[in-house]
mmCIF file of C-alpha atoms in Angstrom:
data_model
loop_
_atom_site.group_PDB
_atom_site.id
_atom_site.type_symbol
_atom_site.label_atom_id
_atom_site.label_comp_id
_atom_site.label_asym_id
_atom_site.label_seq_id
_atom_site.Cartn_x
_atom_site.Cartn_y
_atom_site.Cartn_z
ATOM 1 C CA MET M 1 45.100 57.746 114.006
ATOM 2 C CA LEU M 2 45.635 59.864 117.105
ATOM 3 C CA VAL M 3 49.004 58.204 117.773
ATOM 4 C CA LEU M 4 50.059 58.756 114.155
ATOM 5 C CA ALA M 5 49.076 62.446 114.315
ATOM 6 C CA VAL M 6 51.013 62.943 117.559
ATOM 7 C CA CYS M 7 54.097 61.284 116.020
ATOM 8 C CA MET M 8 53.850 63.506 112.963
ATOM 9 C CA VAL M 9 53.629 66.685 115.069
ATOM 10 C CA LEU M 10 56.480 65.527 117.308
ATOM 11 C CA GLY M 11 58.611 64.659 114.258
ATOM 12 C CA ALA M 12 57.998 68.087 112.735
ATOM 13 C CA ARG M 13 58.990 69.812 115.985
ATOM 14 C CA LEU M 14 62.180 67.737 116.230
ATOM 15 C CA LEU M 15 63.063 68.633 112.644
ATOM 16 C CA VAL M 16 62.538 72.359 113.317
ATOM 17 C CA HIS M 17 64.615 72.090 116.500
ATOM 18 C CA ALA M 18 67.407 70.312 114.647
ATOM 19 C CA GLN M 19 67.417 73.048 112.000
ATOM 20 C CA GLU M 20 67.536 75.761 114.687
ATOM 21 C CA VAL M 21 70.465 74.054 116.425
ATOM 22 C CA GLN M 22 72.258 73.668 113.117
ATOM 23 C CA ALA M 23 71.699 77.357 112.333
ATOM 24 C CA GLN M 24 73.142 78.348 115.704
ATOM 25 C CA GLU M 25 76.270 76.216 115.317
ATOM 26 C CA PRO M 26 79.090 78.042 113.532
ATOM 27 C CA ASP M 27 80.256 76.728 110.176
ATOM 28 C CA THR M 28 83.776 75.367 110.618
ATOM 29 C CA SER M 29 84.125 73.760 107.195
ATOM 30 C CA PRO M 30 87.139 74.837 105.092
ATOM 31 C CA VAL M 31 86.912 77.855 102.795
ATOM 32 C CA LEU M 32 88.191 76.763 99.390
ATOM 33 C CA LEU M 33 90.780 78.858 97.578
ATOM 34 C CA ALA M 34 91.568 77.604 94.070
ATOM 35 C CA GLY M 35 95.116 78.003 92.799
ATOM 36 C CA LEU M 36 95.275 77.993 89.002
ATOM 37 C CA TRP M 37 98.899 77.214 88.186
ATOM 38 C CA ALA M 38 100.780 74.905 85.862
ATOM 39 C CA LYS M 39 101.893 71.656 87.455
ATOM 40 C CA SER M 40 102.776 70.193 84.064
ATOM 41 C CA GLY M 41 104.034 71.557 80.742
ATOM 42 C CA ARG M 42 106.553 74.282 79.890
ATOM 43 C CA ALA M 43 105.497 76.717 82.638
ATOM 44 C CA ALA M 44 105.573 74.202 85.491
ATOM 45 C CA ALA M 45 109.185 74.947 86.488
ATOM 46 C CA SER M 46 108.571 78.687 86.847
ATOM 47 C CA MET M 47 105.277 78.182 88.733
ATOM 48 C CA LYS M 48 106.502 75.722 91.330
ATOM 49 C CA THR M 49 107.517 78.560 93.652
ATOM 50 C CA MET M 50 104.148 80.265 93.097
ATOM 51 C CA ILE M 51 102.365 77.208 94.424
ATOM 52 C CA GLU M 52 104.736 76.993 97.387
ATOM 53 C CA GLY M 53 104.131 80.664 98.244
ATOM 54 C CA ALA M 54 100.354 80.205 98.188
ATOM 55 C CA GLU M 55 100.600 77.077 100.330
ATOM 56 C CA CYS M 56 102.672 78.986 102.862
ATOM 57 C CA GLY M 57 100.103 81.799 102.869
ATOM 58 C CA VAL M 58 97.337 79.341 103.688
ATOM 59 C CA ARG M 59 99.374 77.850 106.542
ATOM 60 C CA PHE M 60 100.050 81.352 107.867
ATOM 61 C CA VAL M 61 96.369 82.360 107.802
ATOM 62 C CA ASN M 62 95.227 79.101 109.396
ATOM 63 C CA GLU M 63 97.800 79.321 112.184
ATOM 64 C CA HIS M 64 96.465 82.793 112.939
ATOM 65 C CA GLY M 65 92.811 81.800 113.249
ATOM 66 C CA GLY M 66 91.677 81.242 109.673
ATOM 67 C CA VAL M 67 88.865 83.364 108.218
ATOM 68 C CA ARG M 68 85.662 83.943 110.128
ATOM 69 C CA GLY M 69 86.497 80.955 112.320
ATOM 70 C CA ARG M 70 87.035 78.644 109.356
ATOM 71 C CA PRO M 71 90.293 77.262 107.942
ATOM 72 C CA LEU M 72 91.417 77.971 104.405
ATOM 73 C CA GLN M 73 91.930 75.062 102.052
ATOM 74 C CA LEU M 74 94.046 75.455 98.905
ATOM 75 C CA ILE M 75 93.522 73.144 95.950
ATOM 76 C CA VAL M 76 95.780 73.650 92.933
ATOM 77 C CA TYR M 77 94.101 73.007 89.585
ATOM 78 C CA ASP M 78 96.644 72.260 86.869
ATOM 79 C CA SER M 79 96.491 74.653 83.901
ATOM 80 C CA GLU M 80 98.787 72.269 82.003
ATOM 81 C CA SER M 81 100.679 75.322 80.688
ATOM 82 C CA THR M 82 97.989 76.134 78.102
ATOM 83 C CA SER M 83 95.277 78.756 77.754
ATOM 84 C CA ASP M 84 92.595 76.091 77.310
ATOM 85 C CA GLY M 85 93.941 74.231 80.319
ATOM 86 C CA ALA M 86 93.725 77.381 82.436
ATOM 87 C CA ALA M 87 90.092 77.912 81.398
ATOM 88 C CA ASP M 88 89.269 74.278 82.196
ATOM 89 C CA ALA M 89 90.988 74.593 85.576
ATOM 90 C CA ALA M 90 88.889 77.651 86.396
ATOM 91 C CA LEU M 91 85.697 75.801 85.481
ATOM 92 C CA LYS M 92 86.606 72.849 87.676
ATOM 93 C CA ALA M 93 87.388 75.155 90.603
ATOM 94 C CA ILE M 94 84.053 76.953 90.205
ATOM 95 C CA GLU M 95 82.220 73.609 90.062
ATOM 96 C CA ASP M 96 83.928 72.762 93.364
ATOM 97 C CA ASN M 97 82.496 76.002 94.844
ATOM 98 C CA ALA M 98 85.769 77.877 95.335
ATOM 99 C CA ALA M 99 85.353 81.148 97.217
ATOM 100 C CA VAL M 100 88.202 82.879 95.349
ATOM 101 C CA LEU M 101 90.402 81.912 92.403
ATOM 102 C CA ILE M 102 94.112 82.790 92.509
ATOM 103 C CA GLY M 103 96.636 82.566 89.656
ATOM 104 C CA ALA M 104 97.223 81.769 86.876
ATOM 105 C CA GLY M 105 100.860 82.816 86.536
ATOM 106 C CA TRP M 106 101.464 84.108 83.024
ATOM 107 C CA SER M 107 99.032 86.628 81.524
ATOM 108 C CA SER M 108 98.300 84.351 78.550
ATOM 109 C CA PHE M 109 96.957 81.727 80.972
ATOM 110 C CA THR M 110 95.267 84.193 83.308
ATOM 111 C CA LEU M 111 93.123 85.924 80.681
ATOM 112 C CA PRO M 112 91.004 82.876 79.688
ATOM 113 C CA ALA M 113 90.671 81.854 83.343
ATOM 114 C CA ALA M 114 89.600 85.383 84.270
ATOM 115 C CA ARG M 115 86.907 85.357 81.585
ATOM 116 C CA ILE M 116 85.496 82.151 83.050
ATOM 117 C CA ALA M 117 85.546 83.635 86.570
ATOM 118 C CA GLN M 118 83.813 86.825 85.403
ATOM 119 C CA ALA M 119 81.129 84.907 83.528
ATOM 120 C CA HIS M 120 80.306 82.897 86.666
ATOM 121 C CA GLY M 121 80.588 85.790 89.120
ATOM 122 C CA VAL M 122 83.522 84.370 91.106
ATOM 123 C CA PRO M 123 86.262 86.680 92.466
ATOM 124 C CA PHE M 124 89.687 86.193 90.890
ATOM 125 C CA VAL M 125 92.945 87.590 92.299
ATOM 126 C CA THR M 126 95.892 87.271 89.962
ATOM 127 C CA SER M 127 99.237 87.204 91.705
ATOM 128 C CA MET M 128 101.610 87.773 88.790
ATOM 129 C CA ALA M 129 99.697 88.421 85.549
ATOM 130 C CA THR M 130 100.646 91.965 84.576
ATOM 131 C CA SER M 131 98.786 92.350 81.264
ATOM 132 C CA PRO M 132 96.468 95.422 81.372
ATOM 133 C CA ASP M 133 93.794 93.309 79.661
ATOM 134 C CA VAL M 134 93.404 91.055 82.703
ATOM 135 C CA THR M 135 91.500 93.456 84.960
ATOM 136 C CA LEU M 136 89.607 94.875 81.972
ATOM 137 C CA VAL M 137 87.799 91.516 81.804
ATOM 138 C CA GLY M 138 85.366 92.715 84.469
ATOM 139 C CA ASP M 139 84.587 93.762 88.021
ATOM 140 C CA TYR M 140 85.309 90.343 89.575
ATOM 141 C CA ILE M 141 88.962 90.440 88.469
ATOM 142 C CA PHE M 142 91.749 91.925 90.623
ATOM 143 C CA ARG M 143 95.520 91.880 90.752
ATOM 144 C CA ILE M 144 98.012 92.009 93.645
ATOM 145 C CA CYS M 145 100.907 92.970 91.322
ATOM 146 C CA PHE M 146 101.511 96.074 89.192
ATOM 147 C CA SER M 147 100.598 96.083 85.485
ATOM 148 C CA ASP M 148 102.715 96.034 82.335
ATOM 149 C CA ALA M 149 101.642 99.588 81.582
ATOM 150 C CA GLN M 150 103.144 100.702 84.880
ATOM 151 C CA GLN M 151 106.405 98.751 84.718
ATOM 152 C CA GLY M 152 106.885 99.568 81.014
ATOM 153 C CA ARG M 153 106.743 103.295 81.765
ATOM 154 C CA VAL M 154 109.161 102.914 84.670
ATOM 155 C CA LEU M 155 111.687 100.950 82.580
ATOM 156 C CA ALA M 156 111.539 103.394 79.681
ATOM 157 C CA ALA M 157 111.947 106.412 81.966
ATOM 158 C CA PHE M 158 114.889 104.733 83.694
ATOM 159 C CA ALA M 159 116.539 103.888 80.361
ATOM 160 C CA ARG M 160 116.194 107.432 79.036
ATOM 161 C CA SER M 161 116.699 109.530 82.173
ATOM 162 C CA GLU M 162 119.199 107.506 84.198
ATOM 163 C CA LEU M 163 121.029 105.382 81.641
ATOM 164 C CA GLY M 164 120.958 108.044 78.918
ATOM 165 C CA ALA M 165 119.891 105.522 76.277
ATOM 166 C CA LYS M 166 118.890 106.878 72.885
ATOM 167 C CA ARG M 167 118.505 103.699 70.808
ATOM 168 C CA ALA M 168 116.529 100.657 71.913
ATOM 169 C CA ALA M 169 116.109 97.227 70.331
ATOM 170 C CA LEU M 170 113.043 95.165 71.337
ATOM 171 C CA LEU M 171 112.734 91.379 71.121
ATOM 172 C CA ARG M 172 109.307 90.074 72.120
ATOM 173 C CA ASP M 173 107.419 86.789 72.223
ATOM 174 C CA SER M 174 104.627 86.950 69.639
ATOM 175 C CA GLU M 175 102.603 84.342 71.553
ATOM 176 C CA SER M 176 102.727 86.153 74.905
ATOM 177 C CA ASP M 177 100.206 88.804 76.001
ATOM 178 C CA TYR M 178 102.686 89.794 78.697
ATOM 179 C CA SER M 179 105.527 90.348 76.236
ATOM 180 C CA ARG M 180 103.319 92.249 73.793
ATOM 181 C CA HIS M 181 101.897 94.664 76.361
ATOM 182 C CA LEU M 182 105.181 95.297 78.137
ATOM 183 C CA SER M 183 107.055 96.015 74.905
ATOM 184 C CA ARG M 184 104.265 98.343 73.750
ATOM 185 C CA SER M 185 104.266 100.317 77.004
ATOM 186 C CA PHE M 186 108.058 100.599 76.982
ATOM 187 C CA ALA M 187 108.267 101.675 73.320
ATOM 188 C CA ARG M 188 105.551 104.306 73.661
ATOM 189 C CA THR M 189 107.155 105.973 76.680
ATOM 190 C CA PHE M 190 110.711 105.637 75.331
ATOM 191 C CA GLU M 191 109.728 107.414 72.101
ATOM 192 C CA GLU M 192 107.680 110.051 73.921
ATOM 193 C CA MET M 193 110.828 110.886 75.895
ATOM 194 C CA GLY M 194 112.876 111.347 72.723
ATOM 195 C CA GLY M 195 114.336 107.855 72.316
ATOM 196 C CA GLU M 196 114.273 105.766 69.147
ATOM 197 C CA VAL M 197 113.244 102.126 68.780
ATOM 198 C CA VAL M 198 115.712 100.938 66.122
ATOM 199 C CA LEU M 199 114.637 97.291 66.047
ATOM 200 C CA GLU M 200 111.542 95.294 66.967
ATOM 201 C CA GLU M 201 111.740 91.564 66.309
ATOM 202 C CA THR M 202 109.335 88.822 67.377
ATOM 203 C CA TYR M 203 109.924 85.193 68.234
ATOM 204 C CA ARG M 204 107.958 82.206 69.497
ATOM 205 C CA TYR M 205 108.843 80.706 72.847
ATOM 206 C CA SER M 206 108.090 77.234 71.573
ATOM 207 C CA ASN M 207 109.970 77.445 68.267
ATOM 208 C CA SER M 208 112.756 79.994 67.798
ATOM 209 C CA GLN M 209 116.349 80.254 66.705
ATOM 210 C CA TYR M 210 117.520 82.693 69.328
ATOM 211 C CA GLU M 211 120.893 83.179 67.613
ATOM 212 C CA THR M 212 119.075 84.878 64.724
ATOM 213 C CA LEU M 213 117.559 87.384 67.150
ATOM 214 C CA ALA M 214 120.978 88.120 68.621
ATOM 215 C CA GLU M 215 122.406 88.724 65.151
ATOM 216 C CA ALA M 216 119.622 91.210 64.369
ATOM 217 C CA ALA M 217 120.263 93.021 67.644
ATOM 218 C CA LYS M 218 123.973 93.296 66.926
ATOM 219 C CA LYS M 219 123.308 94.853 63.497
ATOM 220 C CA ALA M 220 120.915 97.396 65.030
ATOM 221 C CA ASP M 221 123.655 98.640 67.414
ATOM 222 C CA PRO M 222 121.307 99.700 70.265
ATOM 223 C CA ASP M 223 122.141 101.256 73.622
ATOM 224 C CA ILE M 224 119.430 99.119 75.239
ATOM 225 C CA LEU M 225 118.369 95.578 74.367
ATOM 226 C CA PHE M 226 114.888 95.118 75.852
ATOM 227 C CA VAL M 227 113.681 91.504 76.107
ATOM 228 C CA PRO M 228 110.294 91.427 77.894
ATOM 229 C CA GLY M 229 110.003 87.661 78.141
ATOM 230 C CA HIS M 230 110.195 84.882 80.703
ATOM 231 C CA ASP M 231 113.003 82.374 81.292
ATOM 232 C CA GLU M 232 113.729 82.136 77.537
ATOM 233 C CA SER M 233 115.088 85.686 77.841
ATOM 234 C CA ALA M 234 118.171 84.247 79.516
ATOM 235 C CA VAL M 235 118.996 82.124 76.447
ATOM 236 C CA ILE M 236 118.510 85.123 74.161
ATOM 237 C CA LEU M 237 120.763 87.318 76.315
ATOM 238 C CA LYS M 238 123.520 84.710 76.484
ATOM 239 C CA SER M 239 123.392 84.440 72.677
ATOM 240 C CA ALA M 240 123.620 88.234 72.411
ATOM 241 C CA GLU M 241 126.625 88.321 74.724
ATOM 242 C CA ALA M 242 128.337 85.561 72.779
ATOM 243 C CA LEU M 243 127.951 87.619 69.590
ATOM 244 C CA GLY M 244 129.319 90.728 71.272
ATOM 245 C CA VAL M 245 126.153 92.830 71.426
ATOM 246 C CA ASP M 246 127.331 95.998 73.183
ATOM 247 C CA ALA M 247 124.158 97.104 74.946
ATOM 248 C CA VAL M 248 122.657 97.231 78.413
ATOM 249 C CA PHE M 249 120.132 94.409 78.781
ATOM 250 C CA LEU M 250 116.706 95.314 80.137
ATOM 251 C CA GLY M 251 113.721 93.202 81.164
ATOM 252 C CA GLY M 252 110.585 93.027 83.258
ATOM 253 C CA ASP M 253 109.369 90.902 86.150
ATOM 254 C CA GLY M 254 109.315 87.819 83.924
ATOM 255 C CA TRP M 255 113.057 87.598 84.599
ATOM 256 C CA ASP M 256 112.564 87.282 88.336
ATOM 257 C CA VAL M 257 112.051 83.514 88.479
ATOM 258 C CA PRO M 258 114.525 80.741 89.369
ATOM 259 C CA SER M 259 114.329 79.212 85.874
ATOM 260 C CA PHE M 260 115.621 82.471 84.328
ATOM 261 C CA ARG M 261 118.699 82.309 86.504
ATOM 262 C CA GLU M 262 119.141 78.580 85.910
ATOM 263 C CA LYS M 263 119.194 79.152 82.140
ATOM 264 C CA GLY M 264 122.056 81.637 82.452
ATOM 265 C CA GLY M 265 120.306 84.919 83.191
ATOM 266 C CA ALA M 266 122.039 85.361 86.525
ATOM 267 C CA SER M 267 125.456 85.542 84.874
ATOM 268 C CA ILE M 268 124.821 88.259 82.274
ATOM 269 C CA SER M 269 127.406 91.025 82.359
ATOM 270 C CA ASN M 270 125.182 94.081 82.640
ATOM 271 C CA GLY M 271 121.410 94.170 82.929
ATOM 272 C CA TYR M 272 118.464 95.685 84.779
ATOM 273 C CA TYR M 273 114.947 94.432 85.392
ATOM 274 C CA SER M 274 111.792 95.540 87.164
ATOM 275 C CA THR M 275 110.174 93.370 89.799
ATOM 276 C CA HIS M 276 107.680 93.407 92.650
ATOM 277 C CA TRP M 277 109.789 92.824 95.730
ATOM 278 C CA GLU M 278 113.244 93.158 97.219
ATOM 279 C CA PRO M 279 113.907 90.742 100.123
ATOM 280 C CA GLU M 280 116.661 92.942 101.553
ATOM 281 C CA LEU M 281 114.360 95.911 102.208
ATOM 282 C CA ASP M 282 114.040 96.536 105.929
ATOM 283 C CA SER M 283 110.465 95.627 106.794
ATOM 284 C CA PRO M 284 108.937 93.482 109.554
ATOM 285 C CA LEU M 285 106.665 91.844 106.973
ATOM 286 C CA HIS M 286 109.634 90.898 104.814
ATOM 287 C CA LYS M 287 111.358 89.314 107.784
ATOM 288 C CA THR M 288 108.197 87.445 108.781
ATOM 289 C CA PHE M 289 107.817 86.003 105.284
ATOM 290 C CA LEU M 290 111.487 85.051 104.991
ATOM 291 C CA GLU M 291 111.536 83.351 108.376
ATOM 292 C CA TYR M 292 108.084 81.744 108.225
ATOM 293 C CA CYS M 293 108.185 80.494 104.635
ATOM 294 C CA GLY M 294 111.928 80.110 104.206
ATOM 295 C CA MET M 295 111.660 81.598 100.703
ATOM 296 C CA ALA M 296 113.183 84.657 99.071
ATOM 297 C CA GLU M 297 111.489 84.523 95.659
ATOM 298 C CA VAL M 298 109.115 87.199 94.393
ATOM 299 C CA ALA M 299 107.254 84.383 92.602
ATOM 300 C CA SER M 300 106.363 82.971 96.034
ATOM 301 C CA ALA M 301 105.879 86.310 97.829
ATOM 302 C CA LEU M 302 103.150 87.487 95.444
ATOM 303 C CA PRO M 303 100.920 84.383 95.831
ATOM 304 C CA PHE M 304 101.493 84.624 99.601
ATOM 305 C CA ASP M 305 100.142 88.189 99.426
ATOM 306 C CA ALA M 306 97.253 87.095 97.196
ATOM 307 C CA VAL M 307 96.161 84.541 99.795
ATOM 308 C CA LEU M 308 96.388 87.148 102.558
ATOM 309 C CA LEU M 309 94.387 89.632 100.483
ATOM 310 C CA ALA M 310 91.688 87.035 99.767
ATOM 311 C CA ALA M 311 91.499 86.149 103.476
ATOM 312 C CA ASP M 312 91.321 89.825 104.424
ATOM 313 C CA ALA M 313 88.512 90.423 101.917
ATOM 314 C CA ILE M 314 86.519 87.423 103.189
ATOM 315 C CA GLU M 315 86.827 88.745 106.747
ATOM 316 C CA ARG M 316 85.651 92.190 105.684
ATOM 317 C CA ALA M 317 82.880 90.771 103.488
ATOM 318 C CA GLY M 318 81.095 89.313 106.522
ATOM 319 C CA ALA M 319 80.219 86.140 104.618
ATOM 320 C CA VAL M 320 81.768 83.614 102.268
ATOM 321 C CA GLU M 321 79.658 84.818 99.377
ATOM 322 C CA HIS M 322 81.047 85.739 95.980
ATOM 323 C CA ASP M 323 79.527 89.184 95.481
ATOM 324 C CA ALA M 324 80.285 90.245 99.052
ATOM 325 C CA ILE M 325 83.925 89.175 98.606
ATOM 326 C CA ARG M 326 84.085 91.068 95.308
ATOM 327 C CA LYS M 327 82.871 94.257 96.965
ATOM 328 C CA ALA M 328 85.377 93.849 99.781
ATOM 329 C CA LEU M 329 88.247 93.357 97.323
ATOM 330 C CA ALA M 330 87.206 96.462 95.391
ATOM 331 C CA ALA M 331 87.165 98.507 98.617
ATOM 332 C CA THR M 332 90.696 97.473 99.668
ATOM 333 C CA LYS M 333 92.729 100.369 101.077
ATOM 334 C CA GLY M 334 96.002 100.273 102.993
ATOM 335 C CA PHE M 335 96.521 96.529 102.615
ATOM 336 C CA ARG M 336 99.944 95.584 103.999
ATOM 337 C CA GLY M 337 101.588 92.839 102.021
ATOM 338 C CA VAL M 338 105.049 91.375 101.880
ATOM 339 C CA THR M 339 105.555 92.960 98.449
ATOM 340 C CA GLY M 340 104.440 96.398 99.630
ATOM 341 C CA ASP M 341 101.513 98.414 100.869
ATOM 342 C CA MET M 342 98.740 98.823 98.322
ATOM 343 C CA ASP M 343 95.354 100.313 97.550
ATOM 344 C CA MET M 344 93.010 98.790 94.991
ATOM 345 C CA THR M 345 92.240 101.140 92.127
ATOM 346 C CA PRO M 346 88.673 101.414 90.755
ATOM 347 C CA TRP M 347 89.605 99.123 87.858
ATOM 348 C CA GLY M 348 90.989 96.339 90.061
ATOM 349 C CA ASP M 349 94.718 97.097 89.810
ATOM 350 C CA ALA M 350 97.113 97.345 92.731
ATOM 351 C CA PHE M 351 98.600 100.800 93.296
ATOM 352 C CA LYS M 352 102.056 99.982 94.683
ATOM 353 C CA PRO M 353 105.797 100.572 94.127
ATOM 354 C CA VAL M 354 107.952 99.103 91.346
ATOM 355 C CA VAL M 355 111.331 97.637 92.330
ATOM 356 C CA LEU M 356 114.342 98.011 90.024
ATOM 357 C CA LYS M 357 117.270 95.567 90.274
ATOM 358 C CA ARG M 358 120.611 95.135 88.505
ATOM 359 C CA ILE M 359 122.663 92.105 87.415
ATOM 360 C CA VAL M 360 126.424 92.552 86.953
ATOM 361 C CA ASN M 361 128.514 89.467 86.194
ATOM 362 C CA GLY M 362 126.266 87.224 88.245
ATOM 363 C CA GLU M 363 125.830 89.641 91.154
ATOM 364 C CA GLN M 364 122.347 91.021 91.754
ATOM 365 C CA SER M 365 121.718 94.251 93.609
ATOM 366 C CA PHE M 366 118.801 96.486 94.538
ATOM 367 C CA VAL M 367 118.761 99.818 92.664
ATOM 368 C CA ARG M 368 115.706 101.694 93.874
ATOM 369 C CA LEU M 369 111.951 101.817 94.450
ATOM 370 C CA TYR M 370 109.770 103.749 92.012
ATOM 371 C CA ILE M 371 106.580 105.081 93.565
ATOM 372 C CA PRO M 372 103.773 105.613 91.030
#
């Protein structure tokens, strides 16, 4: 009995010692970042560069020491280009104990994923979802990009004040939260500044006769044809040009993806669009991103920034713990990203500049920066 008692005491001491040693040893396991992007379905082509930008951001952080002595690990959960798929992807990432969720590309995919993240108390940083509704989901939801409310006001002010437009025609995707919010923001500001919206037509990305939209635009005879869509906007604009619509084409950041240009958007005769970044701006961070990642797409620069912001927040949080990371994200001030310096507003939106660019017969050029 005495021998058994001694063994039990010795075993207990060894267990306590092992726990103390383990507590003293730093945790070097990877910190999981979950990328919620489409790898299949209709949005996969436009989100390929988003995934590549996030992957490059993770490599950059890890080659510069990681976060709190731990490497980042990015796992991309396929949203399958659907709202339900995005919600399912968020759930899977949370089950895998992701520290931060990033994504999910389009606003219509990001909103259901954000609701899942908020319900489970997991920080979510959207890289390119501009719908105002996204950050209204709750205090765990943040964005690295500007919102549709902001870019809509900028585009309307530019159309009225600098282009002298009086009549605007709007063609929007009825299934897209992004398209709906951006068109609403533009129309409100355009009319407040004395302009007139002479046409507002809706279409469905998945099932539309774009020639019919172009015919309606031609009959309306606008100064501005505003198409706040994604890569389908290019097909609409080419149809409008073919019918002889005599208007300046205008769009938002949904145009700034390779698939828009591949579908003919790069060759339109005269158009302007708002976006988040201009690679030609003279900045050390721009040069670092261009040289390190070998990319010049805003769709890759924003996820790169989102990864850097998440890493920065984890460092400042002092622990890889969801609520601490949330508080650090909310307190972000003076963050320097590739797409511009930013502060986080109290409602989780990035306060940063809007870039305006022009397309003339296939040639793109930087117009100016608009500071909020």
